[in-house]
Short mmCIF file of C-alpha atoms and ligand atoms in Angstrom, two decimals:
data_model
loop_
_atom_site.label_atom_id
_atom_site.label_comp_id
_atom_site.label_asym_id
_atom_site.label_seq_id
_atom_site.Cartn_x
_atom_site.Cartn_y
_atom_site.Cartn_z
CA MET A 1 307.28 4.13 120.37
CA ILE A 2 306.37 3.13 123.91
CA LEU A 3 307.04 5.90 126.80
CA GLY A 4 306.77 3.68 129.98
CA ILE A 5 306.15 4.91 133.40
CA GLU A 6 307.15 3.03 136.92
CA THR A 7 307.00 5.04 140.61
CA SER A 8 305.29 1.08 142.11
CA CYS A 9 307.89 1.58 145.69
CA ASP A 10 311.48 3.20 145.90
CA ASP A 11 313.27 3.39 142.12
CA THR A 12 311.58 6.22 139.98
CA CYS A 13 311.27 4.70 136.28
CA ALA A 14 310.75 5.88 132.96
CA ALA A 15 311.77 4.28 129.14
CA VAL A 16 311.30 4.38 126.08
CA VAL A 17 310.42 1.58 123.89
CA SER A 18 309.91 0.79 120.41
CA ASP A 19 307.17 -1.15 119.31
CA ALA A 20 309.62 -4.09 118.45
CA GLY A 21 310.77 -4.56 121.77
CA GLU A 22 313.91 -2.04 121.76
CA ILE A 23 315.09 -0.76 124.26
CA ARG A 24 316.45 3.07 123.75
CA SER A 25 316.08 4.47 127.28
CA ASN A 26 315.99 3.03 131.04
CA VAL A 27 316.69 5.41 133.82
CA ILE A 28 316.29 4.47 136.93
CA ALA A 29 316.32 6.98 139.60
CA SER A 30 317.09 4.78 142.50
CA GLN A 31 316.06 5.71 146.11
CA GLY A 32 317.39 3.27 147.36
CA LEU A 33 320.15 4.75 150.00
CA LEU A 34 318.54 7.09 151.57
CA HIS A 35 315.82 4.39 152.79
CA SER A 36 318.69 2.45 153.90
CA ARG A 37 318.88 4.78 157.18
CA TYR A 38 314.69 3.30 157.97
CA GLY A 39 315.54 0.79 157.86
CA GLY A 40 313.21 -0.09 154.76
CA VAL A 41 310.94 1.45 152.68
CA VAL A 42 309.41 4.49 154.08
CA PRO A 43 305.89 5.34 151.68
CA GLU A 44 305.47 9.54 151.83
CA ILE A 45 309.49 9.36 150.88
CA ALA A 46 309.18 7.35 148.58
CA SER A 47 305.95 9.85 146.85
CA ARG A 48 308.21 12.86 147.82
CA HIS A 49 310.57 11.61 146.03
CA HIS A 50 308.90 10.17 143.13
CA LEU A 51 307.79 13.68 142.75
CA GLU A 52 310.30 15.40 142.41
CA LEU A 53 312.16 13.39 140.15
CA LEU A 54 309.69 11.97 137.86
CA ASP A 55 309.78 14.33 135.64
CA ALA A 56 313.25 14.80 135.52
CA VAL A 57 313.99 10.79 135.07
CA THR A 58 311.12 10.50 132.40
CA ALA A 59 312.84 14.52 130.11
CA ASP A 60 316.75 11.62 130.91
CA ALA A 61 314.32 8.69 129.28
CA LEU A 62 313.44 10.67 126.13
CA GLU A 63 316.06 12.58 125.72
CA ARG A 64 319.01 8.95 125.84
CA ALA A 65 316.36 7.33 123.76
CA GLY A 66 316.95 10.07 120.91
CA VAL A 67 313.41 10.76 120.67
CA ASP A 68 310.57 13.74 120.82
CA LEU A 69 307.40 13.70 122.65
CA ASP A 70 305.87 13.95 119.68
CA GLU A 71 307.38 10.77 118.17
CA ILE A 72 305.98 9.07 121.34
CA GLU A 73 302.75 6.42 120.49
CA THR A 74 302.16 5.40 123.30
CA VAL A 75 301.98 5.83 127.52
CA ALA A 76 302.66 2.64 129.64
CA VAL A 77 301.94 2.70 132.89
CA THR A 78 302.59 1.30 136.42
CA ARG A 79 298.79 0.49 138.01
CA SER A 80 299.41 -1.73 140.50
CA PRO A 81 300.42 -4.06 142.54
CA GLY A 82 302.38 -1.29 144.98
CA LEU A 83 302.92 1.38 147.20
CA ILE A 84 298.99 3.50 146.36
CA GLY A 85 300.87 7.16 147.07
CA ALA A 86 303.83 5.47 144.98
CA LEU A 87 301.95 4.29 142.19
CA LEU A 88 299.67 7.07 141.89
CA VAL A 89 302.55 9.47 140.78
CA GLY A 90 303.02 7.82 138.13
CA VAL A 91 299.51 6.92 136.72
CA SER A 92 298.54 10.83 137.06
CA SER A 93 301.95 11.81 135.25
CA ALA A 94 301.26 9.50 132.29
CA LYS A 95 296.92 9.94 132.74
CA ALA A 96 297.83 13.96 131.97
CA LEU A 97 300.43 13.28 129.98
CA ALA A 98 299.84 11.04 127.63
CA ALA A 99 295.85 13.33 128.25
CA ALA A 100 297.23 16.25 126.94
CA ARG A 101 298.07 15.12 123.81
CA ARG A 102 295.00 12.50 122.95
CA LEU A 103 297.47 9.81 123.20
CA PRO A 104 296.12 6.15 124.06
CA LEU A 105 297.30 4.54 128.10
CA VAL A 106 298.31 0.95 129.14
CA PRO A 107 297.87 1.01 132.07
CA VAL A 108 300.64 -2.49 133.18
CA ASP A 109 300.32 -4.87 136.22
CA HIS A 110 304.45 -4.55 137.33
CA LEU A 111 304.83 -8.80 137.27
CA HIS A 112 303.57 -8.61 134.49
CA GLY A 113 306.66 -5.94 133.22
CA HIS A 114 308.56 -8.38 135.42
CA VAL A 115 307.07 -11.51 133.46
CA VAL A 116 308.11 -10.70 129.67
CA ALA A 117 311.24 -8.41 131.12
CA SER A 118 313.17 -11.13 128.79
CA THR A 119 310.88 -10.51 125.88
CA LEU A 120 313.17 -7.56 124.77
CA GLN A 121 315.52 -7.24 122.43
CA PRO A 122 317.61 -8.53 121.78
CA ASP A 123 317.36 -11.98 122.10
CA PRO A 124 313.27 -12.78 122.92
CA ILE A 125 311.64 -15.38 124.89
CA GLU A 126 308.58 -16.86 122.72
CA PRO A 127 305.64 -18.75 125.16
CA PRO A 128 305.71 -20.86 126.48
CA TYR A 129 308.19 -20.76 128.69
CA LEU A 130 307.84 -21.07 133.25
CA CYS A 131 309.16 -17.26 134.93
CA LEU A 132 310.44 -16.99 138.23
CA VAL A 133 311.12 -13.60 139.01
CA ALA A 134 311.99 -13.18 142.47
CA SER A 135 313.07 -9.75 144.24
CA GLY A 136 312.67 -7.69 147.74
CA GLY A 137 309.03 -7.27 146.69
CA HIS A 138 308.18 -10.40 145.11
CA THR A 139 308.48 -14.45 144.57
CA PHE A 140 306.82 -16.44 141.60
CA LEU A 141 306.37 -19.49 139.41
CA ALA A 142 304.24 -18.20 136.78
CA ARG A 143 303.12 -19.55 133.25
CA VAL A 144 303.01 -17.98 130.44
CA ASP A 145 301.47 -19.10 127.45
CA SER A 146 301.06 -15.34 126.00
CA GLU A 147 303.15 -12.72 126.21
CA SER A 148 299.03 -10.55 127.29
CA GLY A 149 299.19 -13.09 130.87
CA TYR A 150 299.84 -14.96 133.19
CA GLU A 151 299.02 -17.53 134.90
CA VAL A 152 300.61 -17.90 138.82
CA LEU A 153 301.61 -21.48 139.43
CA GLY A 154 303.45 -20.64 142.45
CA GLN A 155 304.49 -17.53 145.39
CA THR A 156 305.99 -17.04 149.04
CA LEU A 157 303.13 -17.00 151.44
CA ASP A 158 305.72 -14.36 153.67
CA ASP A 159 308.60 -13.83 152.97
CA ALA A 160 310.00 -12.40 149.38
CA ALA A 161 313.26 -13.87 148.81
CA GLY A 162 314.81 -11.24 148.45
CA GLU A 163 313.59 -9.68 151.99
CA ALA A 164 315.40 -13.15 152.62
CA PHE A 165 317.84 -12.03 151.09
CA ASP A 166 318.27 -8.43 152.91
CA LYS A 167 317.53 -9.45 156.60
CA GLY A 168 319.67 -13.11 155.97
CA ALA A 169 322.33 -10.10 155.88
CA ARG A 170 321.20 -7.25 157.97
CA LEU A 171 321.29 -10.61 161.60
CA LEU A 172 325.48 -10.89 159.08
CA GLY A 173 325.87 -6.94 159.72
CA LEU A 174 326.21 -7.07 156.38
CA GLY A 175 325.86 -2.94 154.47
CA TYR A 176 322.90 -2.81 151.94
CA PRO A 177 321.64 -3.13 150.07
CA GLY A 178 322.61 -7.00 151.52
CA GLY A 179 321.99 -9.01 148.90
CA PRO A 180 325.23 -8.98 146.69
CA GLU A 181 326.82 -7.52 150.02
CA LEU A 182 325.94 -11.35 150.97
CA ASP A 183 326.49 -12.91 147.28
CA ARG A 184 329.85 -11.84 148.13
CA LEU A 185 330.74 -13.47 151.30
CA ALA A 186 328.93 -16.44 149.80
CA ARG A 187 331.43 -16.84 147.51
CA GLU A 188 334.29 -17.80 150.08
CA GLY A 189 331.98 -19.37 152.04
CA ASP A 190 331.86 -23.64 152.83
CA PRO A 191 327.53 -24.03 151.90
CA GLU A 192 327.53 -27.82 153.20
CA ALA A 193 329.18 -26.04 156.43
CA PHE A 194 325.55 -26.00 157.72
CA ASP A 195 322.00 -26.99 157.27
CA PHE A 196 319.46 -24.59 157.33
CA PRO A 197 316.05 -25.51 157.01
CA ARG A 198 314.55 -25.54 153.25
CA ALA A 199 310.13 -24.97 154.28
CA THR A 200 308.25 -26.93 151.51
CA PRO A 201 304.72 -25.63 151.60
CA GLY A 202 302.27 -27.44 149.77
CA ASP A 203 302.56 -27.60 145.83
CA LEU A 204 305.26 -24.87 144.49
CA ASP A 205 304.74 -22.12 146.43
CA PHE A 206 307.77 -20.62 148.97
CA SER A 207 308.42 -19.62 152.70
CA PHE A 208 311.64 -17.77 153.76
CA SER A 209 310.38 -16.53 156.55
CA GLY A 210 311.23 -19.58 158.68
CA LEU A 211 314.73 -19.55 157.59
CA LYS A 212 315.91 -15.89 158.88
CA THR A 213 314.89 -17.65 162.49
CA ALA A 214 316.83 -20.42 162.18
CA LEU A 215 319.88 -18.05 160.68
CA LEU A 216 318.80 -15.98 163.67
CA TYR A 217 319.36 -18.61 166.71
CA LYS A 218 322.01 -19.83 164.69
CA LEU A 219 324.38 -16.77 165.02
CA ARG A 220 323.47 -16.72 168.11
CA ASP A 221 324.08 -20.24 169.44
CA GLU A 222 327.77 -20.76 167.38
CA PRO A 223 328.42 -16.38 167.79
CA ASP A 224 332.69 -17.74 166.63
CA ALA A 225 331.16 -20.12 163.14
CA GLU A 226 332.82 -18.79 160.16
CA ARG A 227 330.91 -16.10 158.38
CA ALA A 228 330.81 -17.09 154.98
CA ASP A 229 329.89 -20.27 156.20
CA VAL A 230 327.47 -19.31 157.38
CA ALA A 231 326.65 -17.47 154.28
CA ALA A 232 326.96 -19.30 151.71
CA SER A 233 324.50 -21.95 154.04
CA TYR A 234 321.78 -19.68 153.83
CA GLN A 235 321.74 -18.59 150.71
CA ARG A 236 322.69 -21.88 149.53
CA ALA A 237 318.77 -22.35 150.98
CA ILE A 238 316.83 -19.31 149.58
CA VAL A 239 318.95 -20.99 145.91
CA ASP A 240 317.91 -24.86 146.96
CA ALA A 241 313.60 -23.18 147.73
CA LEU A 242 313.95 -21.48 144.21
CA VAL A 243 315.42 -24.30 141.58
CA SER A 244 313.28 -27.36 143.41
CA ARG A 245 310.39 -25.81 142.81
CA THR A 246 311.44 -25.00 139.35
CA ARG A 247 311.71 -27.44 138.61
CA LYS A 248 309.60 -29.27 139.65
CA ALA A 249 307.08 -26.33 137.94
CA LEU A 250 308.52 -27.08 134.06
CA ASP A 251 308.75 -31.22 134.78
CA ARG A 252 304.81 -30.30 135.42
CA GLU A 253 304.35 -28.80 133.35
CA GLY A 254 305.48 -29.90 130.29
CA LEU A 255 307.35 -26.33 130.23
CA ARG A 256 310.87 -26.27 127.67
CA LYS A 257 312.62 -23.11 128.25
CA LEU A 258 313.16 -20.61 131.78
CA ALA A 259 313.33 -17.22 132.18
CA ILE A 260 313.66 -15.25 135.28
CA GLY A 261 314.07 -12.19 137.00
CA GLY A 262 313.86 -9.89 139.96
CA GLY A 263 316.28 -8.82 141.99
CA VAL A 264 317.19 -11.35 143.43
CA ALA A 265 318.08 -12.83 139.48
CA ALA A 266 321.66 -10.93 139.93
CA ASN A 267 322.36 -13.41 142.42
CA SER A 268 325.46 -15.38 141.41
CA GLU A 269 324.58 -18.50 142.50
CA LEU A 270 321.18 -18.63 141.39
CA ARG A 271 321.93 -18.38 137.51
CA ALA A 272 325.13 -20.86 138.42
CA ALA A 273 322.31 -22.86 139.09
CA VAL A 274 319.65 -22.52 137.40
CA GLU A 275 321.36 -23.34 134.14
CA GLN A 276 322.09 -27.41 135.16
CA LEU A 277 318.12 -27.19 134.92
CA GLY A 278 318.77 -29.19 131.11
CA VAL A 279 316.31 -26.05 129.69
CA PRO A 280 316.98 -22.79 127.45
CA VAL A 281 316.43 -19.72 131.02
CA TRP A 282 316.95 -16.33 129.52
CA VAL A 283 318.51 -14.07 132.62
CA PRO A 284 318.19 -10.80 131.77
CA PRO A 285 320.89 -8.12 132.06
CA PRO A 286 321.05 -6.46 136.24
CA GLU A 287 318.82 -3.48 134.58
CA LEU A 288 316.16 -5.32 133.63
CA CYS A 289 315.65 -7.39 136.90
CA THR A 290 315.27 -4.91 139.69
CA ASP A 291 311.61 -2.39 139.26
CA ASN A 292 312.29 -0.27 135.93
CA ALA A 293 309.76 1.34 133.58
CA ALA A 294 311.51 -0.73 129.72
CA ILE A 295 309.82 -4.20 131.48
CA ILE A 296 306.19 -1.64 132.04
CA ALA A 297 306.43 -0.88 127.90
CA ALA A 298 307.88 -4.38 126.99
CA GLY A 299 304.10 -5.34 128.82
CA ALA A 300 302.17 -2.74 127.47
CA ARG A 301 302.67 -3.78 124.10
CA PHE A 302 301.32 -7.26 123.68
CA LEU A 303 297.85 -5.15 126.01
CA GLU A 304 295.37 -3.07 124.87
CA ARG A 305 296.09 0.36 124.19
CA VAL A 306 293.48 2.09 125.91
CA ALA A 307 291.95 4.91 123.82
CA TYR A 308 291.38 9.14 125.04
CA PRO A 309 289.64 9.66 127.03
CA GLY A 310 288.33 6.05 128.35
CA TYR A 311 292.14 6.08 130.78
CA LEU A 312 290.88 9.67 132.61
CA ASP A 313 288.90 7.94 135.41
CA LEU A 314 292.19 5.26 135.99
CA ASP A 315 293.37 4.42 139.60
CA ALA A 316 296.20 3.37 140.60
CA SER A 317 295.66 0.23 143.15
CA PRO A 318 298.07 -1.24 145.81
CA ASN A 319 296.84 -5.01 145.09
CA MET D 1 293.95 34.90 129.48
CA ASN D 2 292.84 31.65 129.11
CA VAL D 3 293.50 29.68 132.84
CA LEU D 4 292.88 26.41 133.92
CA GLY D 5 293.54 25.33 137.63
CA PHE D 6 292.84 22.58 139.56
CA ASP D 7 292.55 21.87 143.28
CA THR D 8 293.39 18.92 145.43
CA SER D 9 294.35 19.70 148.19
CA THR D 10 290.89 18.56 150.77
CA ALA D 11 288.16 15.42 150.17
CA ALA D 12 287.11 17.84 146.80
CA THR D 13 288.05 17.99 144.12
CA ALA D 14 287.32 21.38 141.78
CA VAL D 15 288.40 22.52 139.04
CA CYS D 16 287.88 25.42 136.06
CA VAL D 17 288.75 27.24 133.32
CA ALA D 18 289.02 31.33 133.65
CA ARG D 19 288.80 33.87 130.59
CA ASP D 20 290.11 37.03 131.73
CA GLY D 21 289.11 35.63 135.90
CA GLU D 22 285.50 34.70 135.03
CA ALA D 23 284.50 31.62 134.67
CA ALA D 24 283.70 29.71 131.64
CA SER D 25 283.27 26.05 133.16
CA GLU D 26 283.44 25.83 136.75
CA ARG D 27 283.26 22.78 138.67
CA TRP D 28 283.07 23.29 142.12
CA PRO D 29 282.27 19.80 144.13
CA GLU D 30 279.42 20.29 147.85
CA PRO D 31 280.85 20.92 150.91
CA GLU D 32 279.67 16.91 151.45
CA ALA D 33 282.50 16.41 149.18
CA LEU D 34 285.22 17.49 151.99
CA SER D 35 283.84 14.65 154.68
CA GLY D 36 283.31 12.30 151.80
CA PRO D 37 286.47 10.01 150.82
CA PRO D 38 289.07 11.87 148.70
CA GLY D 39 288.36 10.25 144.47
CA HIS D 40 291.35 12.60 142.40
CA ALA D 41 292.65 10.32 140.63
CA ARG D 42 288.64 9.02 139.27
CA GLU D 43 287.61 12.09 139.10
CA LEU D 44 290.00 14.93 138.57
CA MET D 45 291.26 14.45 135.26
CA PRO D 46 287.81 13.37 133.88
CA ALA D 47 286.80 17.32 135.69
CA VAL D 48 289.42 18.76 133.66
CA ALA D 49 288.92 17.52 130.56
CA ALA D 50 285.15 17.88 130.94
CA ALA D 51 285.73 22.12 131.38
CA MET D 52 287.58 21.73 128.68
CA GLU D 53 285.33 20.41 125.85
CA GLU D 54 283.06 22.68 127.86
CA ALA D 55 285.57 26.33 127.72
CA GLY D 56 286.21 24.92 124.23
CA LEU D 57 289.28 24.82 124.38
CA GLY D 58 292.18 22.82 123.74
CA PHE D 59 295.47 22.46 125.91
CA GLY D 60 297.16 24.06 123.19
CA GLU D 61 295.07 27.31 124.09
CA LEU D 62 295.81 27.70 127.30
CA ASP D 63 298.10 30.57 128.62
CA ALA D 64 298.51 29.04 131.77
CA ILE D 65 297.77 26.18 134.02
CA ALA D 66 297.63 26.75 137.90
CA VAL D 67 297.97 24.39 140.14
CA GLY D 68 296.67 24.50 144.18
CA VAL D 69 300.06 23.23 146.47
CA GLY D 70 298.45 23.07 149.41
CA PRO D 71 298.83 22.57 152.82
CA GLY D 72 296.12 20.20 153.03
CA THR D 73 296.21 15.88 152.37
CA PHE D 74 299.56 14.98 150.88
CA THR D 75 298.45 11.58 148.30
CA GLY D 76 296.00 14.85 146.92
CA LEU D 77 297.88 17.35 146.51
CA ARG D 78 300.22 15.14 144.54
CA ILE D 79 298.26 13.84 142.10
CA GLY D 80 297.29 17.65 141.56
CA VAL D 81 300.58 18.72 141.41
CA ALA D 82 301.77 16.12 139.11
CA THR D 83 298.64 15.86 137.17
CA ALA D 84 300.09 19.85 136.57
CA ARG D 85 303.52 19.37 135.74
CA ALA D 86 303.10 16.79 132.82
CA LEU D 87 300.10 18.65 131.89
CA ALA D 88 301.99 21.86 131.12
CA GLY D 89 305.88 19.51 129.95
CA SER D 90 303.17 17.29 127.45
CA ALA D 91 301.11 20.87 126.72
CA GLY D 92 303.55 23.18 126.56
CA VAL D 93 302.10 25.85 128.93
CA GLU D 94 303.80 27.84 131.39
CA LEU D 95 302.55 26.52 135.38
CA ARG D 96 301.84 28.50 138.19
CA PRO D 97 301.21 27.64 141.82
CA VAL D 98 298.92 28.75 143.91
CA SER D 99 298.02 28.44 148.45
CA SER D 100 295.42 26.28 148.51
CA LEU D 101 294.89 28.52 151.80
CA ALA D 102 294.25 32.27 149.61
CA ALA D 103 292.49 30.68 147.39
CA LEU D 104 290.28 29.37 150.37
CA ALA D 105 290.75 32.86 152.14
CA ALA D 106 289.79 34.62 148.75
CA GLY D 107 286.09 33.01 148.40
CA ALA D 108 285.31 33.85 152.17
CA GLU D 109 283.54 36.73 151.55
CA ALA D 110 284.91 38.39 154.70
CA ASP D 111 288.21 40.11 155.94
CA PRO D 112 289.89 39.00 157.48
CA ALA D 113 289.28 35.62 157.01
CA LEU D 114 291.00 32.63 158.76
CA ALA D 115 291.52 29.29 155.80
CA LEU D 116 291.73 26.33 157.69
CA ILE D 117 291.82 22.90 156.08
CA ASP D 118 291.76 19.62 158.10
CA ALA D 119 295.73 18.41 158.49
CA LYS D 120 294.65 15.51 160.40
CA ARG D 121 296.17 13.78 163.54
CA GLY D 122 294.17 16.69 165.52
CA GLU D 123 295.46 19.66 163.51
CA LEU D 124 295.49 22.40 160.84
CA PHE D 125 296.82 23.81 158.15
CA ALA D 126 296.43 27.32 159.17
CA ALA D 127 296.83 31.51 157.98
CA LEU D 128 295.14 33.95 158.35
CA TYR D 129 294.57 36.78 155.14
CA GLU D 130 293.67 40.81 155.45
CA ALA D 131 293.38 42.29 152.47
CA GLY D 132 293.69 39.01 150.72
CA GLU D 133 297.88 39.64 152.18
CA PRO D 134 298.94 36.63 154.23
CA ARG D 135 298.70 38.19 158.01
CA TRP D 136 301.01 34.59 159.05
CA GLY D 137 300.81 31.36 157.98
CA PRO D 138 301.20 28.75 156.94
CA LEU D 139 301.43 27.28 159.70
CA ALA D 140 301.07 23.39 161.49
CA ALA D 141 299.23 23.75 164.19
CA ALA D 142 296.54 22.53 165.99
CA PRO D 143 293.15 24.32 167.54
CA LYS D 144 294.61 25.36 170.42
CA GLU D 145 297.42 27.55 169.13
CA VAL D 146 295.54 28.49 165.79
CA ALA D 147 293.29 29.97 167.49
CA ALA D 148 295.44 32.20 170.75
CA ARG D 149 297.74 32.81 167.35
CA VAL D 150 294.33 34.79 166.34
CA ARG D 151 294.36 36.12 169.74
CA GLU D 152 297.47 37.42 169.14
CA SER D 153 296.93 39.52 165.87
CA GLY D 154 294.13 40.90 167.36
CA THR D 155 292.54 40.69 164.72
CA SER D 156 289.21 39.01 164.55
CA PRO D 157 288.11 36.83 161.32
CA LEU D 158 286.10 34.69 159.69
CA ALA D 159 287.44 31.22 159.65
CA ILE D 160 286.77 28.87 156.21
CA GLY D 161 287.19 25.12 155.43
CA ASP D 162 286.74 22.17 156.05
CA GLY D 163 289.86 22.78 159.28
CA SER D 164 286.62 25.41 160.48
CA VAL D 165 283.97 23.01 160.16
CA ARG D 166 285.66 20.37 162.15
CA PHE D 167 286.86 21.82 164.93
CA ARG D 168 284.26 24.00 164.97
CA GLY D 169 283.74 23.77 168.48
CA VAL D 170 287.03 24.70 170.20
CA LEU D 171 287.28 27.90 167.53
CA GLU D 172 283.87 29.42 168.87
CA ALA D 173 284.43 28.44 172.45
CA ALA D 174 288.19 30.63 171.61
CA GLY D 175 285.72 33.20 170.04
CA ILE D 176 286.33 33.31 166.56
CA ARG D 177 283.28 33.58 164.39
CA VAL D 178 282.91 30.42 161.55
CA LEU D 179 281.18 29.46 158.72
CA PRO D 180 277.84 27.96 158.74
CA GLU D 181 278.10 24.19 158.25
CA GLY D 182 276.71 23.17 155.15
CA ALA D 183 278.01 26.80 153.11
CA ARG D 184 279.85 25.83 150.42
CA THR D 185 282.53 28.65 150.32
CA HIS D 186 283.86 26.02 153.01
CA VAL D 187 285.33 24.15 149.44
CA VAL D 188 288.17 25.63 147.76
CA ARG D 189 286.56 27.37 144.57
CA ALA D 190 289.20 26.68 142.14
CA LEU D 191 287.75 29.48 140.30
CA HIS D 192 290.22 31.35 142.14
CA ILE D 193 293.31 28.86 142.11
CA CYS D 194 292.72 30.39 138.30
CA ARG D 195 291.58 34.37 139.49
CA LEU D 196 295.27 33.84 142.09
CA ALA D 197 296.81 32.65 138.89
CA ALA D 198 296.83 36.12 136.98
CA THR D 199 299.95 38.02 139.82
CA ALA D 200 301.02 34.46 140.43
CA LEU D 201 304.78 33.97 138.59
CA PRO D 202 305.05 30.58 136.85
CA LYS D 203 308.38 28.12 137.07
CA ALA D 204 310.14 25.63 135.84
CA PRO D 205 306.93 22.03 135.86
CA GLU D 206 309.89 20.41 137.48
CA ALA D 207 310.32 23.06 140.18
CA VAL D 208 306.45 23.32 141.61
CA LEU D 209 305.95 20.83 143.83
CA PRO D 210 303.37 21.04 147.07
CA ASP D 211 303.60 23.02 150.08
CA TYR D 212 303.58 20.51 152.56
CA ILE D 213 304.65 22.31 155.49
CA ARG D 214 305.25 19.07 157.56
CA SER D 215 307.37 16.68 157.22
CA PRO D 216 307.07 12.71 156.97
CA ASP D 217 306.14 10.58 159.72
CA ALA D 218 309.43 8.48 159.60
CA LYS D 219 312.61 8.29 161.81
CA PRO D 220 316.18 6.58 161.25
CA ARG D 221 316.52 3.87 163.06
ZN1 ZN E 1 309.12 -5.95 141.56
#
């Protein structure tokens, strides 16, 4: 049984996952609303809350899983990338928890966690596959030949897709979190009403910063434009960019399976669009798309366990 | 009574295993560590494991874990407190929070003692101790303000800690004696964390938090 801990951004997470990839518990304490008043995640506030919440979140994960700390055989923790002060809370806690019991520890790359989210039960994907991860913090396409790693084929050169959703929602005067609100409004609009630019940087990369600027100008120049139409057209531009690159990557790499992950995977238009790509698609449930510790424990299953005392000097890394 | 104590409130990482108030094994960093880059995440657990081994103890044989809760460097304090909480919870040992400034003052070998930890941004975390009891503080203030408070208290304490080294000029100009540079007692000693823990009350691990003093630097939009 693996205990996973994740504190890389603003969600304090712990989960218990079996070696076979069954999720026994997956607890997420979100600080999202707290940071919304500051217009973004404040690292010091996030770090303080992680420390306040982590022990209770971990205890909750064990209790919901119906296991005792004695039944935990491995501790997995996000080591990078993320906010360094936030990561250090999870890393320090995980190291001490493991060391007091001489348990092995597995440091996990947060992005690797997103990439292997679909390898969890009940319908685990098997490599090789293409994975599209799109969230407020990351947007990339990865080739997965073995669950123990991944090869980044393309990534965003500026904003993440989730950031484009959040910033767009803010410009449209929508509530927080912006992505779901924009998704809802877009359903009432005409996605063909306006033509937003599709930036096509080299190869399989993404760029979303120009799109946000285009939206700013659109709202300024046409203040009377139907907001649902604007939202729908803006969302279409983001989804088109994601799907066109995904299609290109599938073709170029000769891959026949697709997994998507990250918070943007919850977007209804993106979900519908990837189903049209002609390959089987794995879309994890929402709680496995956003940041969580079950995917960190999932990643640990495929990595080498560092035996005590080899991990005592483990440090976190922002990138 | 077996106590594991550590402090990460400054750039130094201090660790001690004490048996009935005496060090069975101690890591007391050199004063140079105060001005170096902090390495708490890399240093703390190896030092804890080494001290436990040298003292010949397993975590289950501890009567208490004691942690310096600051004030001091925010990230350092979180590493120390997160480590202490998880060790205590995982090993089933009680946890006792101790003031880092009180531990610093306990090592001053002078009474009264003005414990000063560099708070960055031109400020000090300060507390004045007399006969082991705090007269005032802990608080965060500019060196001149600290000097004014000392004058008001009508005492002539010895100032110690990395904050006193940093602001020696201002403090001495205000008539406050500062421990000579390079003295090892400028470094918070974990032995004193262990000793102060003997009289501190245990707290539920999840209730132990750093004494930040300062609020996070952020303004709502
Ligand atoms: Zn993420």
